[in-house]
Amino acid sequence: SQTIHQWPATLVQPVGSPLSLECTVEGTSNPNLYWYRQAAGRGLQLLFYSVGIGQISSEVPQNLSASRPQDRQFILSSKKLLLSDSGFYLCAWSVGGGAGNTIYFGEGSWLTVV
Amino acid sequence: GQQLNQSPQSMFIQEGEDVSMNCTSSSIFNTWLWYKQEPGEGPVLLIALYKAGELTSNGRLTAQFGITRKDSFLNISASIPSDVGIYFCAGQGGSEKLVFGKGTKLTVNP
């Protein structure tokens, strides 16, 4: 069966420091991968999605970037964190193919920028 | 772009009561999904709907894909305290990306 893991689960970082959140999916090949952010426990904002290695689409211009160095690995990064980057970050995956594309989420990572 | 309206935003009910929440969209969707999120965790898929008119149950949960393909509802029967959480609807049109509602926060008083 397919599983998704992301880490770290919680992170407290000072303003201006770098960020790296990592996500891996097991049990499937060539998944679509996503990074979402959720503020204040409500509303899921799509940040990035990827349909293949090295292919990244950005939904919202901001202080963050994403990379997909391997088929089942998705990384969310920042060179210099802002206070507004605090939130709950969720990695997700789906099997490609258009209609009927169900998304499955990871456990989430809490980021607090201080 | 595609938008979803999810209502109500929050619900406070007594244990044992039935719950109903719904989502409407400004455009036609091919897929409707319902998720539940508990505090500090990622959303978990409850029910997936792929055909207009489809009615699907998962235990005490029932969801329907509206016949117009622009709406969906989720019902929870005989609520229990562990039903507490935020419920999200999500819909997908022709693209790979889901559109999410803003969530319905459910509180169940024992």
Short mmCIF file of N, CA and C in Angstrom, two decimals, chain B:
data_model
loop_
_atom_site.label_atom_id
_atom_site.label_comp_id
_atom_site.label_asym_id
_atom_site.label_seq_id
_atom_site.Cartn_x
_atom_site.Cartn_y
_atom_site.Cartn_z
N GLY B 1 -11.13 31.67 -11.71
CA GLY B 1 -10.85 30.28 -11.42
C GLY B 1 -12.00 29.62 -10.71
N GLN B 2 -11.90 28.32 -10.53
CA GLN B 2 -12.95 27.58 -9.86
C GLN B 2 -12.97 27.92 -8.37
N GLN B 3 -14.18 28.06 -7.82
CA GLN B 3 -14.32 28.36 -6.40
C GLN B 3 -15.36 27.44 -5.79
N LEU B 4 -15.15 27.13 -4.51
CA LEU B 4 -16.11 26.34 -3.77
C LEU B 4 -16.64 27.13 -2.59
N ASN B 5 -17.93 27.04 -2.36
CA ASN B 5 -18.54 27.60 -1.16
C ASN B 5 -18.98 26.46 -0.28
N GLN B 6 -18.38 26.38 0.91
CA GLN B 6 -18.72 25.32 1.84
C GLN B 6 -19.47 25.92 3.02
N SER B 7 -20.57 25.27 3.40
CA SER B 7 -21.36 25.77 4.52
C SER B 7 -21.93 24.60 5.32
N PRO B 8 -22.19 24.84 6.61
CA PRO B 8 -21.84 26.06 7.33
C PRO B 8 -20.35 26.12 7.67
N GLN B 9 -19.90 27.26 8.16
CA GLN B 9 -18.50 27.39 8.56
C GLN B 9 -18.22 26.62 9.83
N SER B 10 -19.21 26.58 10.72
CA SER B 10 -19.04 25.84 11.97
C SER B 10 -20.39 25.34 12.45
N MET B 11 -20.34 24.26 13.25
CA MET B 11 -21.55 23.66 13.78
C MET B 11 -21.28 23.21 15.21
N PHE B 12 -22.24 23.48 16.08
CA PHE B 12 -22.18 23.01 17.46
C PHE B 12 -23.41 22.14 17.69
N ILE B 13 -23.21 20.87 17.91
CA ILE B 13 -24.35 19.96 18.03
C ILE B 13 -24.20 19.09 19.27
N GLN B 14 -25.30 18.44 19.62
CA GLN B 14 -25.30 17.50 20.73
C GLN B 14 -25.03 16.10 20.20
N GLU B 15 -24.35 15.33 21.00
CA GLU B 15 -24.11 13.94 20.65
C GLU B 15 -25.43 13.25 20.30
N GLY B 16 -25.41 12.48 19.22
CA GLY B 16 -26.61 11.78 18.79
C GLY B 16 -27.36 12.47 17.66
N GLU B 17 -27.09 13.75 17.49
CA GLU B 17 -27.77 14.49 16.41
C GLU B 17 -27.16 14.15 15.06
N ASP B 18 -27.95 14.38 14.01
CA ASP B 18 -27.44 14.23 12.64
C ASP B 18 -26.85 15.56 12.17
N VAL B 19 -25.90 15.47 11.26
CA VAL B 19 -25.19 16.65 10.76
C VAL B 19 -25.27 16.67 9.24
N SER B 20 -25.42 17.85 8.68
CA SER B 20 -25.41 17.98 7.23
C SER B 20 -24.60 19.21 6.84
N MET B 21 -23.71 19.06 5.89
CA MET B 21 -22.92 20.17 5.37
C MET B 21 -22.85 20.03 3.86
N ASN B 22 -22.61 21.14 3.16
CA ASN B 22 -22.61 21.04 1.71
C ASN B 22 -21.62 21.99 1.08
N CYS B 23 -21.35 21.73 -0.17
CA CYS B 23 -20.46 22.56 -0.97
C CYS B 23 -21.11 22.82 -2.32
N THR B 24 -20.97 24.05 -2.78
CA THR B 24 -21.43 24.39 -4.11
C THR B 24 -20.30 25.06 -4.87
N SER B 25 -20.32 24.87 -6.18
CA SER B 25 -19.25 25.44 -7.00
C SER B 25 -19.83 26.30 -8.09
N SER B 26 -18.98 27.14 -8.63
CA SER B 26 -19.39 28.01 -9.73
C SER B 26 -19.24 27.33 -11.07
N SER B 27 -18.61 26.15 -11.07
CA SER B 27 -18.41 25.44 -12.32
C SER B 27 -18.62 23.94 -12.10
N ILE B 28 -18.63 23.22 -13.17
CA ILE B 28 -18.88 21.78 -13.10
C ILE B 28 -17.63 21.04 -12.67
N PHE B 29 -17.81 20.07 -11.78
CA PHE B 29 -16.72 19.24 -11.33
C PHE B 29 -16.92 17.79 -11.78
N ASN B 30 -15.82 17.09 -11.96
CA ASN B 30 -15.86 15.66 -12.31
C ASN B 30 -15.67 14.76 -11.10
N THR B 31 -15.14 15.34 -10.04
CA THR B 31 -14.85 14.59 -8.82
C THR B 31 -15.20 15.45 -7.62
N TRP B 32 -15.81 14.81 -6.62
CA TRP B 32 -16.01 15.47 -5.32
C TRP B 32 -15.41 14.58 -4.25
N LEU B 33 -14.65 15.20 -3.36
CA LEU B 33 -14.02 14.47 -2.26
C LEU B 33 -14.38 15.14 -0.95
N TRP B 34 -14.49 14.32 0.09
CA TRP B 34 -14.72 14.84 1.44
C TRP B 34 -13.61 14.33 2.36
N TYR B 35 -13.01 15.27 3.11
CA TYR B 35 -11.92 14.97 4.03
C TYR B 35 -12.31 15.41 5.44
N LYS B 36 -11.68 14.73 6.43
CA LYS B 36 -11.78 15.16 7.81
C LYS B 36 -10.38 15.43 8.35
N GLN B 37 -10.23 16.55 9.05
CA GLN B 37 -8.95 16.88 9.64
C GLN B 37 -9.10 17.07 11.14
N GLU B 38 -8.30 16.34 11.90
CA GLU B 38 -8.27 16.52 13.35
C GLU B 38 -7.08 17.40 13.70
N PRO B 39 -7.13 18.04 14.85
CA PRO B 39 -6.08 19.01 15.21
C PRO B 39 -4.67 18.44 15.09
N GLY B 40 -3.80 19.18 14.41
CA GLY B 40 -2.40 18.78 14.30
C GLY B 40 -2.12 17.65 13.35
N GLU B 41 -3.11 17.25 12.56
CA GLU B 41 -2.91 16.15 11.63
C GLU B 41 -3.29 16.55 10.22
N GLY B 42 -2.86 15.77 9.25
CA GLY B 42 -3.25 16.03 7.88
C GLY B 42 -4.67 15.55 7.62
N PRO B 43 -5.35 16.13 6.64
CA PRO B 43 -6.70 15.69 6.28
C PRO B 43 -6.71 14.24 5.84
N VAL B 44 -7.75 13.53 6.23
CA VAL B 44 -7.91 12.13 5.87
C VAL B 44 -9.13 12.00 4.96
N LEU B 45 -8.96 11.28 3.87
CA LEU B 45 -10.06 11.10 2.93
C LEU B 45 -11.17 10.26 3.54
N LEU B 46 -12.41 10.78 3.45
CA LEU B 46 -13.57 10.05 3.96
C LEU B 46 -14.32 9.36 2.84
N ILE B 47 -14.69 10.13 1.83
CA ILE B 47 -15.51 9.62 0.73
C ILE B 47 -15.07 10.29 -0.56
N ALA B 48 -15.01 9.51 -1.63
CA ALA B 48 -14.71 10.02 -2.97
C ALA B 48 -15.90 9.73 -3.88
N LEU B 49 -16.28 10.72 -4.67
CA LEU B 49 -17.43 10.61 -5.57
C LEU B 49 -16.97 10.95 -6.97
N TYR B 50 -17.33 10.10 -7.94
CA TYR B 50 -16.81 10.28 -9.30
C TYR B 50 -17.89 10.39 -10.36
N LYS B 51 -19.18 10.21 -9.97
CA LYS B 51 -20.25 10.26 -10.95
C LYS B 51 -21.40 11.12 -10.45
N ALA B 52 -21.96 11.93 -11.33
CA ALA B 52 -23.11 12.75 -10.97
C ALA B 52 -24.24 11.86 -10.48
N GLY B 53 -24.85 12.27 -9.35
CA GLY B 53 -25.93 11.49 -8.77
C GLY B 53 -25.47 10.40 -7.82
N GLU B 54 -24.18 10.13 -7.80
CA GLU B 54 -23.65 9.05 -6.96
C GLU B 54 -23.90 9.33 -5.48
N LEU B 55 -24.36 8.32 -4.77
CA LEU B 55 -24.58 8.40 -3.33
C LEU B 55 -23.74 7.31 -2.69
N THR B 56 -22.82 7.71 -1.80
CA THR B 56 -21.89 6.75 -1.22
C THR B 56 -21.87 6.87 0.30
N SER B 57 -21.82 5.74 0.97
CA SER B 57 -21.77 5.73 2.43
C SER B 57 -20.48 5.13 2.93
N ASN B 58 -20.05 5.61 4.08
CA ASN B 58 -18.88 5.09 4.78
C ASN B 58 -19.24 5.08 6.26
N GLY B 59 -19.80 3.98 6.72
CA GLY B 59 -20.27 3.91 8.10
C GLY B 59 -21.45 4.86 8.30
N ARG B 60 -21.29 5.79 9.25
CA ARG B 60 -22.36 6.75 9.53
C ARG B 60 -22.32 7.96 8.60
N LEU B 61 -21.38 7.97 7.69
CA LEU B 61 -21.24 9.09 6.76
C LEU B 61 -21.86 8.74 5.41
N THR B 62 -22.56 9.71 4.84
CA THR B 62 -23.13 9.57 3.50
C THR B 62 -22.85 10.84 2.73
N ALA B 63 -22.41 10.70 1.50
CA ALA B 63 -22.14 11.86 0.66
C ALA B 63 -22.76 11.63 -0.71
N GLN B 64 -23.16 12.74 -1.33
CA GLN B 64 -23.75 12.64 -2.67
C GLN B 64 -23.11 13.63 -3.62
N PHE B 65 -22.94 13.21 -4.84
CA PHE B 65 -22.46 14.04 -5.95
C PHE B 65 -23.71 14.60 -6.62
N GLY B 66 -23.90 15.91 -6.55
CA GLY B 66 -25.11 16.52 -7.07
C GLY B 66 -25.31 16.26 -8.55
N ILE B 67 -26.56 16.17 -8.94
CA ILE B 67 -26.90 15.82 -10.33
C ILE B 67 -26.46 16.92 -11.30
N THR B 68 -26.38 18.16 -10.82
CA THR B 68 -25.92 19.26 -11.67
C THR B 68 -24.41 19.29 -11.79
N ARG B 69 -23.72 18.48 -10.98
CA ARG B 69 -22.24 18.41 -10.90
C ARG B 69 -21.63 19.68 -10.32
N LYS B 70 -22.48 20.50 -9.70
CA LYS B 70 -21.97 21.74 -9.10
C LYS B 70 -22.13 21.74 -7.59
N ASP B 71 -22.52 20.61 -7.00
CA ASP B 71 -22.66 20.59 -5.56
C ASP B 71 -22.53 19.18 -5.01
N SER B 72 -22.27 19.14 -3.70
CA SER B 72 -22.16 17.87 -3.00
C SER B 72 -22.52 18.11 -1.54
N PHE B 73 -23.07 17.09 -0.90
CA PHE B 73 -23.33 17.20 0.53
C PHE B 73 -22.75 16.01 1.26
N LEU B 74 -22.50 16.24 2.56
CA LEU B 74 -22.03 15.18 3.46
C LEU B 74 -22.95 15.17 4.67
N ASN B 75 -23.48 14.00 4.98
CA ASN B 75 -24.30 13.82 6.17
C ASN B 75 -23.59 12.89 7.15
N ILE B 76 -23.69 13.20 8.42
CA ILE B 76 -23.20 12.33 9.48
C ILE B 76 -24.38 12.01 10.37
N SER B 77 -24.68 10.75 10.53
CA SER B 77 -25.82 10.36 11.35
C SER B 77 -25.34 9.99 12.75
N ALA B 78 -26.22 10.27 13.73
CA ALA B 78 -25.97 9.89 15.13
C ALA B 78 -24.56 10.26 15.57
N SER B 79 -24.27 11.54 15.57
CA SER B 79 -22.91 12.01 15.83
C SER B 79 -22.39 11.56 17.20
N ILE B 80 -21.08 11.37 17.26
CA ILE B 80 -20.40 10.98 18.49
C ILE B 80 -19.24 11.95 18.73
N PRO B 81 -18.71 12.02 19.95
CA PRO B 81 -17.66 13.01 20.23
C PRO B 81 -16.45 12.92 19.30
N SER B 82 -16.09 11.74 18.84
CA SER B 82 -14.92 11.61 17.97
C SER B 82 -15.16 12.12 16.56
N ASP B 83 -16.37 12.56 16.26
CA ASP B 83 -16.64 13.20 14.96
C ASP B 83 -16.09 14.62 14.91
N VAL B 84 -15.65 15.13 16.04
CA VAL B 84 -15.13 16.50 16.11
C VAL B 84 -13.96 16.67 15.13
N GLY B 85 -13.94 17.78 14.44
CA GLY B 85 -12.85 18.08 13.52
C GLY B 85 -13.31 19.08 12.49
N ILE B 86 -12.46 19.29 11.51
CA ILE B 86 -12.82 20.17 10.39
C ILE B 86 -13.03 19.29 9.16
N TYR B 87 -14.15 19.48 8.51
CA TYR B 87 -14.49 18.70 7.32
C TYR B 87 -14.32 19.59 6.09
N PHE B 88 -13.57 19.08 5.13
CA PHE B 88 -13.32 19.81 3.90
C PHE B 88 -13.95 19.08 2.72
N CYS B 89 -14.58 19.84 1.85
CA CYS B 89 -14.95 19.30 0.56
C CYS B 89 -13.86 19.71 -0.43
N ALA B 90 -13.75 18.97 -1.50
CA ALA B 90 -12.80 19.30 -2.56
C ALA B 90 -13.39 18.83 -3.88
N GLY B 91 -13.18 19.62 -4.90
CA GLY B 91 -13.70 19.26 -6.21
C GLY B 91 -12.64 19.41 -7.27
N GLN B 92 -12.80 18.65 -8.32
CA GLN B 92 -11.84 18.72 -9.42
C GLN B 92 -12.58 18.79 -10.73
N GLY B 93 -12.17 19.77 -11.56
CA GLY B 93 -12.75 19.88 -12.89
C GLY B 93 -11.85 19.20 -13.89
N GLY B 94 -11.40 19.95 -14.89
CA GLY B 94 -10.61 19.32 -15.94
C GLY B 94 -9.12 19.27 -15.69
N SER B 95 -8.66 19.98 -14.64
CA SER B 95 -7.21 20.04 -14.40
C SER B 95 -6.80 18.98 -13.39
N GLU B 96 -5.52 18.87 -13.12
CA GLU B 96 -5.02 17.93 -12.12
C GLU B 96 -5.24 18.42 -10.70
N LYS B 97 -5.56 19.68 -10.51
CA LYS B 97 -5.56 20.26 -9.18
C LYS B 97 -6.95 20.28 -8.56
N LEU B 98 -7.01 19.90 -7.31
CA LEU B 98 -8.25 20.01 -6.56
C LEU B 98 -8.46 21.42 -6.08
N VAL B 99 -9.74 21.80 -5.95
CA VAL B 99 -10.13 23.05 -5.31
C VAL B 99 -10.79 22.68 -3.99
N PHE B 100 -10.34 23.31 -2.90
CA PHE B 100 -10.86 22.97 -1.58
C PHE B 100 -11.83 24.03 -1.08
N GLY B 101 -12.85 23.58 -0.34
CA GLY B 101 -13.66 24.50 0.42
C GLY B 101 -12.90 24.98 1.65
N LYS B 102 -13.46 25.96 2.36
CA LYS B 102 -12.77 26.52 3.52
C LYS B 102 -12.99 25.72 4.79
N GLY B 103 -13.82 24.69 4.72
CA GLY B 103 -13.98 23.80 5.86
C GLY B 103 -15.19 24.10 6.71
N THR B 104 -15.71 23.05 7.34
CA THR B 104 -16.79 23.15 8.33
C THR B 104 -16.24 22.59 9.63
N LYS B 105 -16.18 23.44 10.66
CA LYS B 105 -15.66 23.01 11.95
C LYS B 105 -16.80 22.45 12.78
N LEU B 106 -16.69 21.17 13.13
CA LEU B 106 -17.75 20.48 13.86
C LEU B 106 -17.36 20.28 15.31
N THR B 107 -18.24 20.72 16.20
CA THR B 107 -18.08 20.49 17.64
C THR B 107 -19.25 19.66 18.12
N VAL B 108 -18.97 18.58 18.82
CA VAL B 108 -20.01 17.69 19.33
C VAL B 108 -19.97 17.72 20.85
N ASN B 109 -21.04 18.16 21.45
CA ASN B 109 -21.13 18.19 22.91
C ASN B 109 -21.68 16.87 23.43
N PRO B 110 -20.97 16.25 24.38
CA PRO B 110 -21.44 14.96 24.89
C PRO B 110 -22.69 15.11 25.75
#
